[in-house]
Coordinates of C-alpha atoms in Angstrom, one line a residue:
Chain A
M28 CA 106.3 104.9 126.4
G29 CA 103.0 104.0 127.9
G30 CA 100.1 102.2 126.3
A31 CA 98.4 105.6 125.6
R32 CA 100.9 106.7 123.0
T33 CA 100.8 103.3 121.3
Q34 CA 97.1 104.0 120.5
G35 CA 97.3 107.2 118.4
A36 CA 100.6 107.7 116.7
P37 CA 101.4 104.8 114.4
D38 CA 98.3 104.5 112.4
G39 CA 98.4 104.1 108.7
T40 CA 96.0 106.9 108.0
R41 CA 97.9 110.1 108.6
M42 CA 98.0 110.9 105.0
S43 CA 95.8 113.8 104.1
G44 CA 96.0 117.6 103.7
S45 CA 98.8 119.5 105.3
D46 CA 101.4 116.8 106.1
S47 CA 101.1 115.2 102.7
D48 CA 104.1 116.8 101.1
A49 CA 106.6 115.8 103.8
L50 CA 108.0 112.4 104.6
R51 CA 108.6 112.0 108.3
P52 CA 111.2 109.3 108.8
V53 CA 111.2 107.3 112.0
S54 CA 113.9 105.7 114.0
V55 CA 113.5 101.9 114.3
R56 CA 114.5 100.0 117.4
L57 CA 114.5 96.3 117.9
E58 CA 114.6 95.1 121.5
R59 CA 115.4 91.4 122.2
C60 CA 113.7 90.4 119.0
G61 CA 114.1 86.7 118.4
K62 CA 112.2 84.6 116.0
T63 CA 111.4 80.9 116.2
F64 CA 109.2 79.5 113.5
A65 CA 106.3 77.1 114.2
D66 CA 108.4 74.1 113.1
G67 CA 111.0 75.0 115.8
T68 CA 113.6 76.5 113.5
K69 CA 115.4 79.3 115.2
A70 CA 115.7 82.0 112.5
L71 CA 116.9 84.8 114.8
E72 CA 118.6 84.9 118.2
P73 CA 117.3 87.7 120.4
L74 CA 118.6 90.9 118.8
D75 CA 119.0 94.5 119.8
L76 CA 119.4 97.0 117.1
E77 CA 118.8 100.7 116.6
I78 CA 118.4 102.4 113.2
A79 CA 118.4 106.2 113.3
A80 CA 115.8 108.3 111.5
G81 CA 116.8 108.8 107.9
E82 CA 119.6 106.3 108.1
T83 CA 120.1 103.6 105.4
A84 CA 120.9 100.3 107.2
V85 CA 121.9 97.3 105.1
F86 CA 121.4 93.8 106.4
L87 CA 124.1 91.7 104.8
G88 CA 124.7 88.0 105.0
P89 CA 124.4 84.6 103.3
S90 CA 121.0 83.1 102.8
G91 CA 119.5 81.8 106.0
C92 CA 121.4 84.3 108.2
G93 CA 118.2 85.9 109.4
K94 CA 118.4 89.1 107.5
T95 CA 115.0 88.8 105.8
T96 CA 113.4 87.6 109.0
T97 CA 114.6 90.8 110.7
L98 CA 113.2 92.9 107.9
R99 CA 109.9 91.1 108.2
L100 CA 109.8 91.7 112.0
I101 CA 110.2 95.5 111.3
A102 CA 107.6 95.4 108.6
G103 CA 105.1 93.6 110.8
L104 CA 104.9 90.6 108.6
E105 CA 106.3 88.4 111.4
M106 CA 105.8 88.7 115.2
P107 CA 108.9 88.4 117.3
D108 CA 109.1 85.7 120.0
P109 CA 107.5 86.7 123.3
G110 CA 109.6 89.4 125.0
G111 CA 110.8 91.0 121.8
R112 CA 109.6 94.5 120.9
V113 CA 109.7 96.7 117.8
L114 CA 109.6 100.5 118.3
F115 CA 109.2 103.2 115.8
D116 CA 110.3 106.6 117.2
G117 CA 110.2 105.0 120.7
V118 CA 106.6 103.9 120.3
D119 CA 105.9 100.2 120.7
V120 CA 104.4 98.9 117.4
T121 CA 105.0 95.2 118.1
A122 CA 101.2 94.4 118.1
L123 CA 100.4 96.5 115.0
P124 CA 99.9 94.4 111.8
V125 CA 101.7 95.5 108.7
E126 CA 98.7 97.4 107.3
K127 CA 98.8 99.7 110.3
R128 CA 102.6 100.3 110.3
N129 CA 102.8 102.5 107.2
V130 CA 106.0 101.0 105.9
G131 CA 106.9 100.7 102.2
L132 CA 107.9 97.2 101.0
V133 CA 109.9 96.4 97.9
F134 CA 110.5 92.8 97.0
Q135 CA 113.0 90.9 94.8
S136 CA 110.0 89.5 92.8
Y137 CA 108.5 93.0 92.4
A138 CA 105.1 91.7 93.6
L139 CA 103.2 94.1 91.3
F140 CA 99.5 93.6 90.9
P141 CA 99.0 91.9 87.5
N142 CA 95.4 92.9 87.3
M143 CA 96.2 96.6 87.4
D144 CA 98.3 98.8 85.1
V145 CA 101.3 100.8 86.2
R146 CA 99.1 103.7 87.3
G147 CA 96.7 101.4 89.2
N148 CA 99.6 99.9 91.0
V149 CA 101.1 103.2 92.1
A150 CA 97.7 104.5 93.1
Y151 CA 96.7 101.4 95.0
G152 CA 97.9 102.4 98.5
L153 CA 96.3 105.8 98.1
R154 CA 93.0 104.3 97.0
V155 CA 92.9 101.9 99.9
R156 CA 93.4 104.8 102.2
G157 CA 90.5 106.6 100.6
M158 CA 92.5 109.6 99.3
A159 CA 90.3 111.8 97.1
K160 CA 90.8 111.4 93.4
P161 CA 92.3 114.7 92.4
E162 CA 94.9 114.5 95.1
R163 CA 95.5 110.9 94.3
E164 CA 96.1 111.6 90.7
K165 CA 98.5 114.4 91.5
R166 CA 100.5 112.2 93.8
V167 CA 100.6 109.4 91.3
D168 CA 101.9 111.8 88.7
E169 CA 104.6 113.0 91.1
M170 CA 105.7 109.4 91.8
L171 CA 105.8 108.5 88.1
A172 CA 107.9 111.5 87.4
M173 CA 110.2 110.8 90.3
M174 CA 110.9 107.3 89.0
R175 CA 110.9 108.5 85.4
I176 CA 108.2 106.1 84.3
E177 CA 105.5 108.5 83.1
A178 CA 105.6 106.9 79.7
L179 CA 104.7 103.6 81.1
A180 CA 101.7 104.8 83.1
H181 CA 99.1 102.7 81.1
R182 CA 101.2 99.7 80.5
R183 CA 100.3 96.3 81.8
I184 CA 102.8 94.8 84.2
D185 CA 103.7 91.9 81.9
Q186 CA 104.8 94.5 79.3
L187 CA 107.5 95.8 81.5
S188 CA 111.2 94.8 81.9
G189 CA 112.6 93.8 85.3
G190 CA 114.2 97.3 85.8
Q191 CA 110.9 99.0 84.9
R192 CA 109.0 96.8 87.3
Q193 CA 111.2 97.6 90.2
R194 CA 110.8 101.3 89.5
V195 CA 107.1 100.9 89.6
A196 CA 107.4 98.9 92.8
L197 CA 109.4 101.8 94.3
A198 CA 106.9 104.4 93.1
R199 CA 104.1 102.3 94.6
A200 CA 105.9 101.9 98.0
L201 CA 106.8 105.6 98.2
A202 CA 103.4 106.9 97.1
V203 CA 101.9 106.4 100.5
R204 CA 104.8 108.4 102.1
P205 CA 105.9 105.5 104.3
R206 CA 107.6 106.1 107.6
A207 CA 110.3 103.6 106.6
L208 CA 111.2 101.9 103.3
L209 CA 112.1 98.2 103.5
L210 CA 113.8 96.6 100.6
D211 CA 114.3 92.9 100.3
E212 CA 117.0 92.1 97.7
P213 CA 115.4 94.5 95.3
L214 CA 118.2 94.2 92.7
T215 CA 118.9 90.5 92.9
A216 CA 116.6 89.5 90.0
L217 CA 118.2 92.0 87.6
D218 CA 121.1 91.5 85.3
A219 CA 124.5 93.0 86.3
K220 CA 124.5 96.2 84.2
L221 CA 120.9 97.2 85.2
R222 CA 121.6 96.3 88.8
D223 CA 124.5 98.8 88.9
A224 CA 122.4 101.6 87.3
L225 CA 119.4 101.1 89.5
R226 CA 121.7 100.9 92.6
V227 CA 123.0 104.3 91.9
E228 CA 119.5 105.6 91.4
I229 CA 118.2 104.0 94.6
D230 CA 121.1 105.5 96.5
A231 CA 120.4 109.0 95.1
L232 CA 116.7 108.5 95.9
L233 CA 117.3 107.5 99.5
R234 CA 119.6 110.4 100.1
R235 CA 117.3 112.9 98.5
L236 CA 114.2 111.7 100.4
G237 CA 116.0 111.3 103.7
I238 CA 113.8 108.3 104.4
T239 CA 114.7 105.6 106.9
A240 CA 115.7 102.7 104.7
I241 CA 116.4 99.1 105.6
Y242 CA 117.9 97.2 102.8
V243 CA 118.5 93.4 102.7
T244 CA 121.1 91.9 100.4
H245 CA 123.6 89.1 100.1
D246 CA 125.7 91.2 97.8
Q247 CA 128.5 92.9 99.6
A248 CA 129.2 95.4 96.8
E249 CA 125.6 96.6 97.0
A250 CA 125.9 96.8 100.8
M251 CA 129.1 98.8 100.6
A252 CA 127.7 101.2 98.1
L253 CA 124.3 101.9 99.7
G254 CA 124.7 101.5 103.4
D255 CA 125.3 104.3 106.0
R256 CA 125.7 101.3 108.2
I257 CA 126.1 97.6 107.4
V258 CA 124.8 95.0 109.7
V259 CA 126.5 91.7 108.9
M260 CA 124.5 88.7 110.0
E261 CA 125.4 85.1 110.4
H262 CA 123.3 82.2 111.8
G263 CA 120.6 84.5 113.2
R264 CA 123.1 86.7 115.0
V265 CA 124.7 90.1 114.2
A266 CA 128.3 89.4 113.5
Q267 CA 129.2 93.0 113.2
A268 CA 127.5 96.4 112.7
G269 CA 129.4 99.4 111.5
T270 CA 130.1 101.8 108.6
P271 CA 131.2 100.1 105.4
R272 CA 134.7 101.4 106.1
E273 CA 134.8 99.8 109.6
I274 CA 133.4 96.5 108.3
Y275 CA 136.0 96.4 105.5
Q276 CA 139.0 97.6 107.4
A277 CA 138.4 96.2 110.8
P278 CA 136.3 93.1 110.6
A279 CA 135.4 91.8 114.0
T280 CA 135.3 88.1 113.1
R281 CA 136.7 85.7 110.6
F282 CA 133.3 85.3 109.1
V283 CA 133.0 89.1 108.4
A284 CA 136.6 89.2 107.2
E285 CA 136.0 86.5 104.6
F286 CA 132.4 87.5 103.7
I287 CA 133.3 91.1 102.8
G288 CA 135.7 91.5 99.9
T289 CA 138.7 89.3 99.3
M290 CA 140.9 88.4 102.3
N291 CA 144.3 86.8 102.2
R292 CA 145.4 84.6 105.1
L293 CA 148.9 83.5 106.2
A294 CA 149.8 81.3 109.1
G295 CA 153.1 81.9 111.0
R296 CA 154.3 83.5 114.3
A297 CA 155.2 87.0 115.5
E298 CA 158.9 87.3 116.3
A299 CA 161.1 90.4 117.0
G300 CA 159.2 92.9 115.0
R301 CA 158.5 90.5 112.2
F302 CA 155.8 88.0 111.2
V303 CA 157.5 84.8 110.1
T304 CA 155.8 82.5 107.7
A305 CA 156.8 79.5 105.6
A306 CA 157.1 81.8 102.5
G307 CA 159.2 84.4 104.2
A308 CA 159.1 87.1 106.9
I309 CA 157.1 90.4 106.8
P310 CA 158.6 93.3 108.8
W311 CA 155.9 94.3 111.3
P312 CA 157.1 96.4 114.3
E313 CA 153.6 96.4 115.9
A314 CA 153.1 92.6 115.6
P315 CA 151.0 91.5 118.6
A316 CA 152.8 88.9 120.7
G317 CA 151.5 85.5 120.1
A318 CA 149.8 86.2 116.8
R319 CA 149.5 82.9 114.8
E320 CA 147.8 84.2 111.7
I321 CA 147.6 87.4 109.7
L322 CA 145.0 88.6 107.3
F323 CA 145.4 91.3 104.6
R324 CA 143.4 92.6 101.5
P325 CA 144.8 92.2 98.0
E326 CA 145.5 95.9 98.0
A327 CA 148.0 95.6 100.9
V328 CA 150.3 93.4 98.8
R329 CA 152.2 94.0 95.6
L330 CA 154.8 92.4 93.5
S331 CA 158.3 93.4 94.5
A332 CA 160.1 95.8 92.1
D333 CA 163.4 94.9 90.4
G334 CA 166.2 95.0 93.0
E335 CA 163.8 95.2 95.9
T336 CA 164.0 92.5 98.6
P337 CA 160.7 90.7 98.7
H338 CA 159.0 89.7 101.9
L339 CA 157.5 86.6 100.6
A340 CA 158.3 84.3 97.7
G341 CA 155.7 82.3 95.8
A342 CA 154.7 80.8 92.5
V343 CA 151.8 81.9 90.2
I344 CA 149.0 79.3 90.1
S345 CA 146.7 81.2 87.8
A346 CA 146.4 84.7 86.3
F347 CA 143.2 86.5 85.2
F348 CA 143.4 89.5 83.0
M349 CA 140.7 91.9 84.3
G350 CA 141.3 94.8 81.9
D351 CA 142.6 97.4 84.2
H352 CA 144.8 94.9 86.2
T353 CA 145.7 91.3 86.4
R354 CA 144.5 89.2 89.3
L355 CA 147.1 86.6 90.4
F356 CA 146.7 83.6 92.6
V357 CA 150.0 82.9 94.2
A358 CA 151.0 79.8 96.2
A359 CA 153.1 81.1 99.1
G360 CA 153.6 79.0 102.2
E361 CA 150.9 76.6 103.2
G362 CA 147.2 77.3 103.1
A363 CA 145.0 79.0 100.4
P364 CA 146.8 80.8 97.6
L365 CA 147.2 84.6 98.1
V366 CA 145.3 87.0 95.8
V367 CA 147.5 89.7 94.4
E368 CA 146.8 92.4 91.9
A369 CA 149.4 93.2 89.4
A370 CA 149.8 95.7 86.5
A371 CA 147.8 94.7 83.5
R372 CA 150.6 95.0 81.0
R373 CA 152.7 92.2 82.4
H374 CA 152.2 88.6 81.3
F375 CA 152.3 85.7 83.7
A376 CA 152.5 82.0 83.2
R377 CA 151.7 79.2 85.6
G378 CA 154.7 78.5 87.7
D379 CA 156.4 81.9 87.4
R380 CA 158.3 82.7 90.5
V381 CA 157.2 86.1 92.1
G382 CA 158.4 88.1 95.1
L383 CA 155.7 89.9 97.2
V384 CA 155.9 93.0 99.4
V385 CA 153.3 93.4 102.1
D386 CA 152.3 96.8 103.6
P387 CA 152.3 96.2 107.4
A388 CA 149.6 98.9 107.8
G389 CA 147.2 96.6 106.0
L390 CA 147.8 93.6 108.3
L391 CA 145.0 92.4 110.6
T392 CA 144.8 89.8 113.3
L393 CA 141.6 88.4 114.7
K394 CA 141.0 87.7 118.3
D395 CA 140.1 84.1 117.8
S396 CA 143.3 83.5 115.8
A397 CA 145.6 84.9 118.4
Chain B
M28 CA 105.9 67.1 54.2
A29 CA 105.2 69.1 57.3
R30 CA 101.7 69.8 56.0
Y31 CA 101.2 66.1 55.4
R32 CA 102.4 65.2 58.9
L33 CA 100.1 67.9 60.4
F34 CA 97.2 66.3 58.6
L35 CA 98.0 62.9 59.9
L36 CA 98.3 64.3 63.4
I37 CA 94.9 66.0 63.3
L38 CA 93.1 63.1 61.6
P39 CA 92.3 61.1 64.8
A40 CA 90.8 64.1 66.5
A41 CA 88.9 65.0 63.3
I42 CA 87.4 61.5 63.0
V43 CA 86.3 61.5 66.7
F44 CA 84.9 65.0 66.4
T45 CA 83.0 64.1 63.3
A46 CA 81.7 60.7 64.4
F47 CA 80.7 61.6 67.9
F48 CA 79.9 65.2 67.7
L49 CA 79.1 66.7 64.3
L50 CA 77.1 63.8 62.9
P51 CA 74.9 63.1 65.9
L52 CA 74.3 66.7 66.4
A53 CA 73.3 67.2 62.8
Q54 CA 71.1 64.1 63.1
L55 CA 69.6 65.5 66.3
F56 CA 68.9 68.8 64.6
V57 CA 67.2 67.1 61.7
I58 CA 65.1 64.9 64.0
G59 CA 64.2 68.0 66.0
A60 CA 62.9 69.6 62.9
G61 CA 61.2 66.5 61.6
G62 CA 58.1 66.4 64.0
K63 CA 54.6 67.6 63.2
D64 CA 55.5 71.2 63.9
G65 CA 58.7 71.0 61.7
I66 CA 61.3 73.6 62.4
A67 CA 58.9 75.5 64.6
A68 CA 59.6 72.9 67.3
Y69 CA 62.7 75.0 68.1
A70 CA 60.5 78.0 68.7
A71 CA 58.5 76.1 71.2
I72 CA 61.3 76.4 73.8
V73 CA 60.4 80.1 74.1
T74 CA 56.7 80.1 73.0
D75 CA 55.6 77.2 75.2
R76 CA 55.2 78.3 78.8
N77 CA 56.2 74.9 80.3
Y78 CA 59.4 74.6 78.2
R79 CA 60.4 78.2 78.8
A80 CA 59.9 77.8 82.5
S81 CA 62.0 74.7 82.6
L82 CA 64.7 76.3 80.5
V83 CA 64.8 79.3 82.9
A84 CA 64.8 77.1 85.9
T85 CA 67.6 75.0 84.6
V86 CA 69.8 78.0 83.7
L87 CA 69.1 79.6 87.1
L88 CA 69.8 76.4 89.0
S89 CA 73.0 75.8 87.1
G90 CA 74.1 79.4 87.6
G91 CA 73.3 79.3 91.3
V92 CA 75.1 75.9 91.7
T93 CA 78.1 77.4 89.9
L94 CA 78.2 80.5 92.2
A95 CA 77.7 78.5 95.4
T96 CA 80.3 76.0 94.4
L97 CA 82.9 78.6 93.5
I98 CA 82.4 80.4 96.8
I99 CA 82.7 77.2 98.8
S100 CA 85.6 75.8 96.8
G101 CA 87.4 79.1 96.7
I102 CA 87.4 79.4 100.4
A103 CA 88.2 75.8 101.1
G104 CA 90.7 75.5 98.3
V105 CA 92.8 78.5 99.5
F106 CA 92.5 77.3 103.1
L107 CA 93.8 73.8 102.2
T108 CA 96.6 75.2 100.1
R109 CA 97.7 77.7 102.8
N110 CA 97.5 75.6 105.9
R111 CA 99.3 72.4 107.0
F112 CA 97.5 70.4 109.6
P113 CA 97.2 66.7 110.5
F114 CA 94.9 64.8 108.2
R115 CA 95.0 67.5 105.6
P116 CA 95.5 64.9 102.8
A117 CA 92.6 63.0 104.2
V118 CA 90.4 66.0 104.2
T119 CA 91.4 66.9 100.6
A120 CA 90.7 63.3 99.5
M121 CA 87.3 63.4 101.2
L122 CA 86.3 66.6 99.4
T123 CA 87.1 65.0 96.1
F124 CA 85.2 61.8 97.0
P125 CA 81.9 62.6 95.3
L126 CA 83.7 62.3 91.9
A127 CA 83.3 58.5 92.4
F128 CA 79.5 58.5 92.7
P129 CA 76.9 58.3 90.0
G130 CA 74.1 60.9 90.2
V131 CA 71.7 58.2 91.5
V132 CA 73.8 57.7 94.6
I133 CA 74.1 61.5 95.2
G134 CA 70.3 61.7 94.9
F135 CA 70.0 58.9 97.4
M136 CA 72.3 60.8 99.8
V137 CA 70.2 64.0 99.5
I138 CA 67.1 61.9 100.4
M139 CA 68.9 60.5 103.4
L140 CA 69.8 64.0 104.6
A141 CA 66.7 66.0 103.7
G142 CA 64.1 63.5 102.7
R143 CA 61.0 62.4 104.6
Q144 CA 63.0 60.0 106.9
G145 CA 66.1 62.2 106.7
L146 CA 68.4 63.6 109.3
V147 CA 67.3 67.2 108.8
G148 CA 63.7 66.2 109.2
D149 CA 64.3 64.3 112.4
V150 CA 66.3 67.1 113.9
T151 CA 63.8 69.8 113.0
Q152 CA 61.0 67.5 114.2
W153 CA 62.7 67.2 117.5
V154 CA 63.6 70.8 118.0
F155 CA 60.7 72.7 116.4
G156 CA 58.1 70.0 116.3
D157 CA 57.9 70.4 112.5
K158 CA 59.5 68.3 109.9
L159 CA 61.7 70.2 107.3
V160 CA 61.8 68.2 104.1
F161 CA 63.4 69.7 101.0
A162 CA 65.0 66.8 99.2
Y163 CA 62.3 66.4 96.5
S164 CA 62.5 69.9 95.2
M165 CA 64.8 72.4 93.6
A166 CA 66.5 72.9 96.9
G167 CA 67.4 69.2 97.2
L168 CA 68.6 69.2 93.6
F169 CA 70.7 72.4 94.3
M170 CA 72.3 70.7 97.3
G171 CA 73.1 67.5 95.4
Y172 CA 74.6 69.4 92.5
V173 CA 76.7 71.6 94.7
Y174 CA 77.9 68.4 96.4
F175 CA 79.1 66.8 93.3
S176 CA 80.5 70.0 91.7
I177 CA 82.8 70.8 94.6
P178 CA 85.5 68.2 93.8
R179 CA 85.9 69.3 90.2
T180 CA 86.2 72.9 91.3
I181 CA 88.3 72.6 94.4
L182 CA 91.1 70.8 92.7
T183 CA 91.4 73.5 90.0
V184 CA 91.3 76.2 92.7
M185 CA 94.0 74.5 94.7
A186 CA 96.3 74.2 91.7
S187 CA 95.8 77.9 91.1
A188 CA 96.1 78.9 94.7
E189 CA 99.4 77.1 94.9
K190 CA 100.8 79.6 92.4
L191 CA 99.5 82.7 94.0
D192 CA 102.5 84.8 95.1
P193 CA 102.2 85.5 98.9
K194 CA 104.4 88.6 98.3
L195 CA 101.5 90.2 96.4
E196 CA 99.3 90.0 99.5
E197 CA 102.1 91.3 101.7
A198 CA 102.6 94.2 99.3
A199 CA 98.9 95.0 99.4
R200 CA 98.8 94.9 103.2
S201 CA 101.9 97.0 103.5
L202 CA 100.0 99.6 101.4
G203 CA 97.3 99.6 104.0
A204 CA 94.8 97.1 102.6
S205 CA 92.8 95.1 105.3
P206 CA 92.7 91.3 105.0
L207 CA 89.3 91.5 103.4
R208 CA 90.4 94.0 100.9
V209 CA 93.4 91.8 100.0
V210 CA 90.9 89.0 99.2
W211 CA 89.0 91.2 96.9
D212 CA 91.9 93.0 95.2
V213 CA 94.6 90.3 95.1
I214 CA 93.3 86.8 95.8
I215 CA 90.1 86.8 93.7
P216 CA 91.7 88.4 90.7
G217 CA 94.6 85.9 91.0
L218 CA 92.2 83.0 91.1
M219 CA 89.9 84.3 88.4
P220 CA 91.2 82.1 85.5
A221 CA 90.7 79.1 87.7
F222 CA 87.2 80.3 88.7
V223 CA 86.2 80.8 85.1
A224 CA 87.6 77.4 83.9
A225 CA 86.1 75.4 86.8
G226 CA 82.9 77.4 86.8
A227 CA 82.3 76.6 83.1
I228 CA 82.6 72.9 83.7
C229 CA 80.5 73.2 86.8
F230 CA 77.8 75.0 84.9
A231 CA 77.8 72.6 82.0
T232 CA 77.6 69.6 84.3
A233 CA 74.7 71.1 86.2
M234 CA 72.9 71.9 82.9
G235 CA 73.0 68.3 81.8
A236 CA 72.9 66.3 85.0
F237 CA 70.1 63.8 85.1
G238 CA 70.6 61.0 87.6
T239 CA 70.2 63.0 90.7
A240 CA 67.1 64.8 89.4
F241 CA 65.6 61.4 88.4
T242 CA 66.3 59.9 91.8
L243 CA 64.8 62.9 93.7
A244 CA 61.5 63.3 91.8
T245 CA 60.4 63.0 88.2
R246 CA 58.3 66.2 88.8
I247 CA 61.3 68.5 89.1
N248 CA 61.1 70.8 86.2
V249 CA 64.6 70.9 84.7
L250 CA 65.4 70.5 81.1
P251 CA 67.0 67.0 81.2
M252 CA 63.9 65.7 83.0
V253 CA 61.6 67.4 80.5
I254 CA 63.6 65.8 77.6
Y255 CA 63.3 62.4 79.3
T256 CA 59.5 62.8 79.8
E257 CA 59.0 63.9 76.2
F258 CA 61.1 61.0 75.0
T259 CA 59.7 58.1 77.1
D260 CA 56.2 59.1 78.3
Q261 CA 55.0 61.3 75.4
A262 CA 57.0 59.5 72.7
N263 CA 57.5 63.0 71.2
I264 CA 60.9 62.2 69.8
A265 CA 61.1 65.4 67.7
M266 CA 60.5 67.7 70.6
A267 CA 63.0 65.7 72.8
A268 CA 65.6 66.1 70.1
A269 CA 64.9 69.8 69.6
L270 CA 65.2 70.4 73.4
S271 CA 68.4 68.4 73.5
F272 CA 69.8 70.4 70.7
I273 CA 69.0 73.7 72.5
L274 CA 70.3 72.4 75.8
G275 CA 73.6 71.6 74.1
A276 CA 73.7 74.9 72.2
I277 CA 73.2 77.0 75.4
T278 CA 75.8 75.1 77.3
W279 CA 78.2 75.4 74.4
L280 CA 77.6 79.1 74.2
V281 CA 78.2 79.6 78.0
L282 CA 81.4 77.6 77.8
A283 CA 82.6 79.6 74.7
V284 CA 81.9 82.9 76.5
A285 CA 83.7 81.7 79.6
R286 CA 86.7 80.5 77.6
T287 CA 87.0 83.9 75.9
A288 CA 86.7 85.7 79.3
A289 CA 89.2 83.3 80.8
G290 CA 91.5 84.0 77.8
S291 CA 91.5 87.7 78.4
S292 CA 91.8 87.4 82.2
V293 CA 94.7 85.0 81.8
A294 CA 96.4 87.5 79.5
A295 CA 95.8 90.3 82.1
A296 CA 97.2 88.2 84.9
G297 CA 100.4 87.9 82.9

């Protein structure tokens, strides 16, 4: 990776003629990329991360965790602290500004140009690159068709709904055939129903195009649905990176366990194949010696059937009818109430005594709680 | 009841508008037509070579001042909005300082800078052996007008620049636009409503400004000076009134056109 390769490859102009019909996704690598802002705020601790070509990586975390900063480093909108490098397909692009990196950007606020109509927005990147008009028009038509917004072509931006605007923003970003697509909370500004619909659509789009995509969100459901890999971030560090399944089933830290999905927690001690708590004992042959705390998802616990011996005993604090099931908050032992899902047909009142059965296969311990 | 209330609410504005605008203007128009040439006095503005020249000069000067002011204020306004540095509030306050000065003082400052004993003259004398003096001409007037137009414009531009979404610029750059292209395609269209609004005020002020021109030289051929000369030296009150009326009409026309343009560009900016 000498300086010579850095010169030619990652320019923003390889956009004409023969290679125009193929997207060539790149792998993205961050090497010791930290970011300290001018006011001294440390947004990102030095970070190493590799995103494979064609992969969809989701950066997930609460606000201020550094996920957007990481995205901006990849885009070229921020420079990493000295020593950090950003590589596309192994070529150092750290010094290239955003306009030379050929990446597509989609923002939460859409950021469409209000002084241009839908067509003008989608065509903008092609026009800036000096693409000839017939070819440009053809490409714009393709993009409008792909996002199913042909009918909106001549609308002004302020005449569009949020969902339509984000489709235009996607069409605009993809029109220039970017080497990677970077999405910063693209669905956050939309209402719930539209968000779900567009999420499904974005997922299908990313699979079909096979583009390298980096998606930033604070919404764990979105992350689970879209990501080939989820990078959970906390305080400017990667807390855990893995497939959605790994993150959900084997969270590496307490933060990850509690940020993703719902997690129940019980204090107690491991003892002769059981885990003993103040609310009862759970049979657990593989209980690690010295475990002081267990975690489990709501789906690993159920109400005991008639005649069955419950592991834990508790009292209902509140019950929420969710349609297909009832979500119970049960006081059992000390600590936070347990979340338990029960059949929808049964009615519960505050104070009802319930017995709980826990599936030992769903029990987790964390290193820091051992 | 609602109609009655509406009438009451609009009454003060209507009284002020009638008393201080409609009646004097009507009076002015009548006086303008009441001279020895009658209504033909109004035609003199185009038929008389001197009047026509001063009208053209005034419009060109005001247009030039507006353009220069918008360029300077646009750049400075966006810079001041985007950058935080020590003494930034002091710099902003200094740029808005000229608002406090009457035209006479500004004329005096132009003379101190570019007059016969001025700084520019001294420096050019020392460097080139030749004194550069431009205070007592259109160039001096231009400089003075730009100086007192900047504050009005820069505050409007800054308020508007504050609301520009930086994400728009980032989006344009990610699509391959160079920084200069971003200025042209994103920043200028975003600031256009502010440019139109501030530019209209700037133009109107420059059309009617008198104190600075009066301080610099009575020979400068701009419309307000011509009106003054007609009124005091020639005692040609009818012609002065006719010229005043036309000055007002042209300024009003430009403001109306600018407002319409601003209206449509505001709508386009959504």
